[in-house]
Amino acid sequence: MIINFSDDQDEVKVPEEAVKLLKRGLQAVAKLHKLPAKTEVSVSLVNDEVIHILNKDYRGIDRSTDVLSFALDEAEEPQEIGGPETHLLGDIIISAETAVRQGKEYGHGLNRELVYLGVHSLLHLLGYDHMKQDDKAVMREEEEKALRRIHLSQADLDRFADKRDPEHFSATVIDATSEKQTAKTEKDRKSKEKPSERMKAIKPKQDKSKEQKRGEGTMGRDDIKKTDKMIKKLYKKALKTRENAYVPFSKFKVGAAVLTKAGDIYTGCNVENSSFGLTVCAERVAMFTAAAAGVHPGEITMLLVAADTEDVTSPCGACRQVMAEFEIPAIVMANVHGDMRVVKLEELLPFSFKAEDFA
Ligand code: THU
C-alpha cells in the first residue's frame, strides 16, 4: 500500500519511530486485508484546531476529536482511461495533540496511540464500523489482529505491563518521566468513547462478507478478562502442557485441556511420530487422559485448545469426532496471544456420526 504521510502541525514533535510504527501498523492492515500494492492512502497529522474545523465542517460537530477518516467515494470518481492504476482509499486525519494526550491518559504513549488511531481509521476506510455492539466487536478484533503483527496489541501491552518491562514502555512512551504510568487499558477507552467520536466523515460502503465473521461466541478483549476462573485455569494448564509437545517434525506445539463436571482438569499436548500418520493431536491426548482416569462420555463440560496461531486454534476433524463421542458441549478455541472463541460442538461438527446411527 502506498502511504502518503505528511506532518502538517507544529505543536507536537512526533518522533521518527512513531511515524515508522504508524506506517507499519497501516501496512499490517493492508496485508491482512490483501489490499493491492497500488492502494493509496493519505495520512496527515494536524493540530486540535484544524481537526476541530474539519469535524465542524464535515460532520457538524463543533469540537475537536482524535481522528477523522475521509473515504473517497469511488462511485463519484470519474474513470480516467489510461490514468494511473492507483486506487485511492481516502484520507486519515489525526490530531497529534490529542494523540499525545490520549497516549498519556491510557498509559501507553504517543507512538502506540498514533498507531492505534491510524489502524482504527484505515479500518473505517475499509468499511468497518462501531456504531452497533457486534460491529464494534468485529472492528476491535481487526484492530488487535493488525496491532499484534507489530507487537502493539492490547495483549502485548498487558503482557509487558505484567512483566513491568520498562524498556518496552520507554520505546513507546515519549514522556515517560513526567507522566506516571497508569494501569489504564482499552477498557477505559471503550467506556469513554461516544459512538460518534470516531465516526467516518463519509460513510464507506459496508462489506457484507465481514458480517459472516460475527461468530456468536466471539469474545472481545474485555470478555476474555471477565471469563470465569475455570476457563483461565484451563487456558493456563493447556499452555503449560503445550510446552511438553513432542513436535520434531512440525515444530507446531499445541496444548489442550478438558474440564469435567467434577471440576477436574486433564491436559494434553500433541505427540508426533516419524510415521506421520501416528501423530496424535493435543485435544485427543487430553480427552484420552481423562478417559484413562475414569472419565466417561457426558462428563466433560468443556475442552480448550491453544497453539501459536494468528487467529484462534481450530481443532482438526478427527478431534471433533472424538469430542462428539465424549459429548463435550463447549469448545474454547484459543491461541497463545490470549484470543478466545467459544463454540458449541454442533457448530464445529454438525451431522456428526454417532453410535445410535448403527446401534
Ligand atoms: N495438531 C493438534 O495437536 N491439534 C489439532 O487440532 C490440529 C493439529 C497437531 C498435530 C501435529 O503435531 C501438528 O499439530 C501439525 O499438524
Coordinates of C-alpha atoms and ligand atoms in Angstrom, one line a residue:
M1 CA 0.0 0.0 0.0
I2 CA 1.2 3.5 -0.8
I3 CA 1.1 5.8 2.2
N4 CA 1.3 9.5 1.7
F5 CA 2.3 10.8 5.0
S6 CA 2.5 14.5 6.0
D7 CA 3.0 16.1 9.3
D8 CA 1.0 19.3 9.0
Q9 CA 1.3 20.7 12.5
D10 CA 3.9 22.3 14.7
E11 CA 2.5 21.7 18.2
V12 CA 4.0 18.2 18.7
K13 CA 7.4 16.9 17.8
V14 CA 6.5 13.5 16.6
P15 CA 9.4 11.0 16.9
E16 CA 10.5 9.3 13.7
E17 CA 9.9 6.0 15.4
A18 CA 6.3 6.8 15.8
V19 CA 5.8 7.6 12.2
K20 CA 7.6 4.3 11.2
L21 CA 5.3 2.4 13.6
L22 CA 2.2 4.1 12.3
K23 CA 3.2 3.1 8.7
R24 CA 3.9 -0.4 9.8
G25 CA 0.5 -0.6 11.5
L26 CA -1.2 0.6 8.4
Q27 CA 0.7 -1.9 6.2
A28 CA -0.3 -4.7 8.6
V29 CA -4.0 -3.8 8.0
A30 CA -3.3 -3.7 4.2
K31 CA -1.6 -7.1 4.4
L32 CA -4.4 -8.7 6.5
H33 CA -7.0 -7.4 4.0
K34 CA -4.9 -8.3 1.0
L35 CA -5.1 -4.8 -0.4
P36 CA -3.4 -4.4 -3.8
A37 CA 0.0 -2.8 -3.7
K38 CA -1.3 0.2 -5.6
T39 CA -3.9 1.1 -3.0
E40 CA -3.1 4.6 -1.7
V41 CA -4.0 6.3 1.5
S42 CA -3.1 9.8 2.8
V43 CA -2.3 10.3 6.4
S44 CA -2.0 13.8 7.8
L45 CA -1.1 14.9 11.3
V46 CA -2.8 18.1 12.2
N47 CA -3.4 20.1 15.5
D48 CA -6.6 20.3 17.5
E49 CA -7.7 23.5 15.9
V50 CA -7.6 22.0 12.4
I51 CA -9.3 18.8 13.3
H52 CA -12.0 20.9 15.1
I53 CA -12.7 22.8 11.9
L54 CA -12.8 19.7 9.8
N55 CA -15.1 18.0 12.4
K56 CA -17.4 21.0 12.3
D57 CA -17.4 21.4 8.5
Y58 CA -17.9 17.8 7.5
R59 CA -19.8 16.3 10.4
G60 CA -21.4 19.3 12.0
I61 CA -19.8 18.5 15.3
D62 CA -18.4 21.6 17.0
R63 CA -15.4 20.2 18.9
S64 CA -12.1 18.7 18.2
T65 CA -11.6 14.9 18.0
D66 CA -8.7 12.4 17.7
V67 CA -9.1 11.1 14.2
L68 CA -11.2 11.6 11.1
S69 CA -11.5 9.2 8.2
F70 CA -12.5 10.6 4.8
A71 CA -13.4 7.7 2.5
L72 CA -13.1 8.5 -1.2
D73 CA -16.4 7.6 -2.7
E74 CA -15.2 5.9 -5.8
A75 CA -18.7 6.0 -7.4
E76 CA -18.3 9.7 -7.7
E77 CA -14.8 9.5 -9.2
P78 CA -14.6 9.6 -13.0
Q79 CA -12.7 6.7 -14.5
E80 CA -9.6 8.0 -16.1
I81 CA -8.8 5.8 -19.1
G82 CA -5.0 5.2 -19.3
G83 CA -4.6 7.0 -16.0
P84 CA -2.6 5.7 -13.1
E85 CA -3.8 2.5 -11.7
T86 CA -3.7 3.5 -8.1
H87 CA -6.7 3.1 -6.0
L88 CA -7.3 6.0 -3.7
L89 CA -8.8 4.8 -0.5
G90 CA -9.1 8.1 1.3
D91 CA -7.6 10.4 3.9
I92 CA -6.8 9.8 7.5
I93 CA -6.5 12.9 9.6
I94 CA -5.1 12.6 13.1
S95 CA -4.7 15.3 15.7
A96 CA -1.2 14.9 17.0
E97 CA -2.1 16.9 20.1
T98 CA -4.9 14.7 21.0
A99 CA -2.8 11.6 20.3
V100 CA -0.2 12.8 22.9
R101 CA -2.9 13.5 25.4
Q102 CA -4.7 10.1 24.9
G103 CA -1.4 8.3 24.9
K104 CA -0.6 9.7 28.3
E105 CA -4.1 9.0 29.6
Y106 CA -4.1 5.4 28.5
G107 CA -0.5 5.0 29.8
H108 CA 0.8 3.6 26.5
G109 CA 2.4 6.7 25.0
L110 CA 2.1 8.6 21.8
N111 CA 3.6 6.0 19.5
R112 CA 1.1 3.4 20.3
E113 CA -1.7 5.8 20.3
L114 CA -0.8 7.1 16.9
V115 CA -0.6 3.6 15.5
Y116 CA -4.0 2.7 17.1
L117 CA -5.7 5.8 15.7
G118 CA -4.2 5.1 12.2
V119 CA -5.2 1.4 12.2
H120 CA -8.7 2.3 13.5
S121 CA -9.2 4.9 10.8
L122 CA -7.9 2.7 8.0
L123 CA -10.4 0.1 9.1
H124 CA -13.1 2.7 8.7
L125 CA -12.0 3.4 5.2
L126 CA -12.3 -0.4 4.6
G127 CA -15.9 -0.3 5.7
Y128 CA -15.7 -1.3 9.4
D129 CA -17.8 0.5 11.9
H130 CA -18.6 0.5 15.6
M131 CA -22.0 2.0 15.8
K132 CA -23.5 -1.3 16.8
Q133 CA -22.2 -3.5 19.5
D134 CA -21.5 -6.5 17.3
D135 CA -19.9 -4.3 14.6
K136 CA -17.7 -2.9 17.3
A137 CA -16.5 -6.3 18.4
V138 CA -15.5 -7.2 14.8
M139 CA -13.7 -3.9 14.4
R140 CA -11.8 -4.3 17.7
E141 CA -10.8 -7.8 16.6
E142 CA -9.4 -6.4 13.4
E143 CA -7.5 -3.7 15.2
E144 CA -6.0 -6.3 17.5
K145 CA -5.0 -8.5 14.6
A146 CA -3.2 -5.7 12.9
L147 CA -1.6 -4.4 16.1
R148 CA -0.5 -7.9 17.0
R149 CA 1.5 -8.1 13.8
I150 CA 3.7 -5.2 15.1
H151 CA 3.6 -6.4 18.7
L152 CA 1.5 -3.5 19.9
S153 CA -1.8 -5.2 20.6
Q154 CA -3.5 -4.8 23.9
A155 CA -2.5 -8.3 24.7
D156 CA 1.1 -7.4 24.0
L157 CA 0.8 -4.3 26.2
D158 CA -0.8 -6.3 29.0
R159 CA 2.0 -8.8 28.8
F160 CA 4.7 -6.2 29.1
A161 CA 2.8 -4.4 31.8
D162 CA 2.7 -7.6 33.8
K163 CA 6.4 -8.0 33.4
R164 CA 6.9 -4.4 34.1
D165 CA 9.3 -4.2 31.3
P166 CA 10.3 -0.6 31.3
E167 CA 12.3 -0.9 28.2
H168 CA 9.3 -1.8 26.1
F169 CA 7.4 1.1 27.5
S170 CA 10.1 3.6 27.1
A171 CA 10.2 2.7 23.4
T172 CA 6.6 3.8 23.0
V173 CA 6.1 6.5 25.6
I174 CA 7.7 9.8 24.7
D175 CA 7.1 11.4 28.0
A176 CA 7.5 8.6 30.4
T177 CA 9.4 10.6 33.0
S178 CA 6.9 13.3 33.5
E179 CA 3.9 11.1 33.3
K180 CA 3.2 8.5 35.9
Q181 CA 2.1 5.4 34.1
T182 CA -1.4 4.4 35.0
A183 CA -2.8 0.9 34.5
K184 CA -5.5 2.2 32.1
T185 CA -6.4 -0.1 29.3
E186 CA -8.5 -0.1 26.3
K187 CA -11.4 -0.7 28.6
D188 CA -11.2 2.9 29.6
R189 CA -11.2 3.9 26.0
K190 CA -14.3 1.9 25.4
S191 CA -16.2 3.3 28.3
K192 CA -15.3 6.8 27.3
E193 CA -15.9 6.5 23.7
K194 CA -19.0 8.1 22.4
P195 CA -20.4 6.2 19.5
S196 CA -20.0 9.1 17.2
E197 CA -16.5 10.0 18.4
R198 CA -14.5 8.2 15.7
M199 CA -17.2 8.1 13.0
K200 CA -16.2 8.4 9.4
A201 CA -16.9 11.8 7.9
I202 CA -18.1 10.0 4.8
K203 CA -19.7 6.6 5.4
P204 CA -17.9 4.0 3.4
K205 CA -19.7 1.0 1.9
Q206 CA -20.2 -1.8 4.4
D207 CA -18.6 -5.0 3.3
K208 CA -21.3 -7.6 3.8
S209 CA -18.9 -10.5 3.8
K210 CA -17.5 -9.3 7.1
E211 CA -20.9 -9.9 8.7
Q212 CA -20.2 -13.7 8.5
K213 CA -17.2 -13.3 10.8
R214 CA -19.5 -12.3 13.6
G215 CA -19.5 -15.6 15.5
E216 CA -22.0 -15.7 18.3
G217 CA -19.4 -16.8 20.7
T218 CA -16.6 -14.4 19.6
M219 CA -15.1 -12.9 22.7
G220 CA -13.7 -9.4 22.8
R221 CA -10.8 -8.5 25.0
D222 CA -13.0 -7.4 27.8
D223 CA -15.0 -10.6 27.7
I224 CA -11.8 -12.6 27.9
K225 CA -10.9 -10.7 31.1
K226 CA -14.3 -11.4 32.5
T227 CA -14.2 -15.0 31.5
D228 CA -14.8 -17.2 34.5
K229 CA -11.9 -18.5 36.5
M230 CA -12.3 -22.0 35.1
I231 CA -11.5 -21.0 31.6
K232 CA -8.5 -19.1 32.7
K233 CA -7.4 -22.2 34.7
L234 CA -7.9 -24.4 31.7
Y235 CA -6.0 -22.0 29.5
K236 CA -3.1 -21.8 31.9
K237 CA -2.9 -25.6 32.2
A238 CA -3.2 -26.1 28.4
L239 CA -0.4 -23.7 27.8
K240 CA 1.8 -25.4 30.4
T241 CA 1.2 -28.8 28.9
R242 CA 1.8 -27.4 25.4
E243 CA 5.4 -26.9 26.4
N244 CA 5.7 -30.7 26.5
A245 CA 4.6 -31.1 22.9
Y246 CA 6.8 -33.6 21.1
V247 CA 6.9 -31.9 17.7
P248 CA 10.3 -32.7 16.0
F249 CA 8.6 -32.6 12.5
S250 CA 6.1 -29.7 12.5
K251 CA 7.6 -27.7 15.4
F252 CA 4.0 -26.7 16.0
K253 CA 3.2 -27.0 19.7
V254 CA -0.4 -27.5 20.7
G255 CA -1.9 -27.7 24.2
A256 CA -5.3 -28.8 25.3
A257 CA -7.3 -29.2 28.5
V258 CA -10.6 -30.7 29.4
L259 CA -12.8 -29.8 32.4
T260 CA -15.0 -32.4 33.9
K261 CA -18.3 -32.0 35.8
A262 CA -16.5 -32.9 38.9
G263 CA -14.2 -29.9 38.4
D264 CA -11.1 -32.0 37.4
I265 CA -8.8 -30.9 34.6
Y266 CA -6.9 -33.2 32.3
T267 CA -4.4 -31.9 29.8
G268 CA -2.7 -33.0 26.6
C269 CA -0.2 -31.9 24.0
N270 CA 0.5 -33.2 20.5
V271 CA 2.8 -36.1 20.1
E272 CA 4.3 -36.7 16.7
N273 CA 5.8 -39.8 15.1
S274 CA 8.2 -40.4 12.3
S275 CA 5.5 -42.4 10.8
F276 CA 3.5 -39.2 10.4
G277 CA 0.0 -40.8 10.5
L278 CA 0.6 -42.0 14.0
T279 CA 0.8 -38.4 15.3
V280 CA -1.9 -37.7 18.0
C281 CA -3.3 -34.2 18.5
A282 CA -3.3 -32.4 21.8
E283 CA -7.1 -32.5 22.1
R284 CA -7.2 -36.2 21.8
V285 CA -4.4 -36.7 24.2
A286 CA -6.3 -34.6 26.7
M287 CA -9.6 -36.5 26.2
F288 CA -7.9 -39.9 26.4
T289 CA -6.0 -38.9 29.5
A290 CA -9.4 -38.1 31.1
A291 CA -10.8 -41.4 29.9
A292 CA -7.8 -43.2 31.3
A293 CA -8.6 -41.6 34.7
G294 CA -12.2 -43.0 34.5
V295 CA -14.0 -40.0 32.9
H296 CA -16.9 -41.2 30.8
P297 CA -18.7 -39.6 27.8
G298 CA -21.0 -36.9 29.0
E299 CA -18.8 -36.0 31.9
I300 CA -16.6 -33.5 30.2
T301 CA -18.1 -30.0 30.1
M302 CA -15.5 -28.1 28.2
L303 CA -12.4 -28.5 26.1
L304 CA -9.9 -25.8 25.4
V305 CA -7.2 -25.9 22.7
A306 CA -4.4 -23.4 22.1
A307 CA -1.4 -23.0 19.8
D308 CA 0.6 -20.2 18.3
T309 CA -1.8 -19.4 15.5
E310 CA -2.7 -15.9 14.4
D311 CA -6.4 -16.5 14.8
V312 CA -7.7 -18.9 17.4
T313 CA -6.7 -22.6 17.0
S314 CA -9.3 -24.7 15.3
P315 CA -9.4 -28.4 16.1
C316 CA -8.9 -30.9 13.3
G317 CA -11.8 -33.1 12.1
A318 CA -10.6 -36.2 13.8
C319 CA -10.5 -34.5 17.2
R320 CA -14.0 -33.1 16.5
Q321 CA -15.3 -36.6 16.0
V322 CA -13.7 -37.7 19.3
M323 CA -15.2 -34.6 21.0
A324 CA -18.6 -35.7 19.7
E325 CA -18.0 -39.2 21.2
F326 CA -17.3 -37.6 24.6
E327 CA -20.3 -35.3 24.1
I328 CA -18.4 -32.2 25.1
P329 CA -20.8 -29.3 24.8
A330 CA -18.5 -26.3 24.7
I331 CA -15.1 -25.9 22.9
V332 CA -12.8 -23.0 23.7
M333 CA -10.6 -22.3 20.7
A334 CA -7.7 -20.1 21.9
N335 CA -4.2 -19.1 20.9
V336 CA -1.1 -18.2 22.8
H337 CA -1.8 -14.5 22.3
G338 CA -4.9 -14.6 24.5
D339 CA -7.6 -14.6 21.9
M340 CA -10.5 -17.0 22.6
R341 CA -13.7 -18.0 20.9
V342 CA -16.2 -20.4 22.5
V343 CA -18.3 -22.5 20.2
K344 CA -20.8 -25.3 20.6
L345 CA -19.8 -28.8 19.5
E346 CA -22.7 -28.7 16.9
E347 CA -21.1 -25.7 15.3
L348 CA -17.8 -27.5 14.9
L349 CA -19.2 -30.8 13.8
P350 CA -22.8 -30.7 12.5
F351 CA -24.4 -34.0 11.5
S352 CA -21.7 -35.9 13.4
F353 CA -21.6 -39.7 13.2
K354 CA -22.9 -41.3 16.5
A355 CA -23.3 -44.7 18.0
E356 CA -27.1 -44.6 17.6
D357 CA -26.5 -44.5 13.8
F358 CA -25.6 -48.2 13.9
A359 CA -27.0 -49.4 17.2
Ligands
THU1 N1 -2.5 -30.7 15.9 C1 -3.1 -30.7 17.1 O1 -2.5 -31.1 18.1 N2 -4.4 -30.4 17.1 C2 -5.2 -30.0 16.1 O2 -6.4 -29.9 16.2 C3 -4.5 -29.9 14.8 C4 -3.1 -30.3 14.6 C5 -1.0 -31.0 15.8 C6 -0.7 -32.3 15.1 C7 0.7 -32.1 14.6 O3 1.6 -32.5 15.6 C8 0.8 -30.6 14.4 O4 -0.3 -30.1 15.0 C9 0.7 -30.3 12.9 O5 -0.4 -30.9 12.3

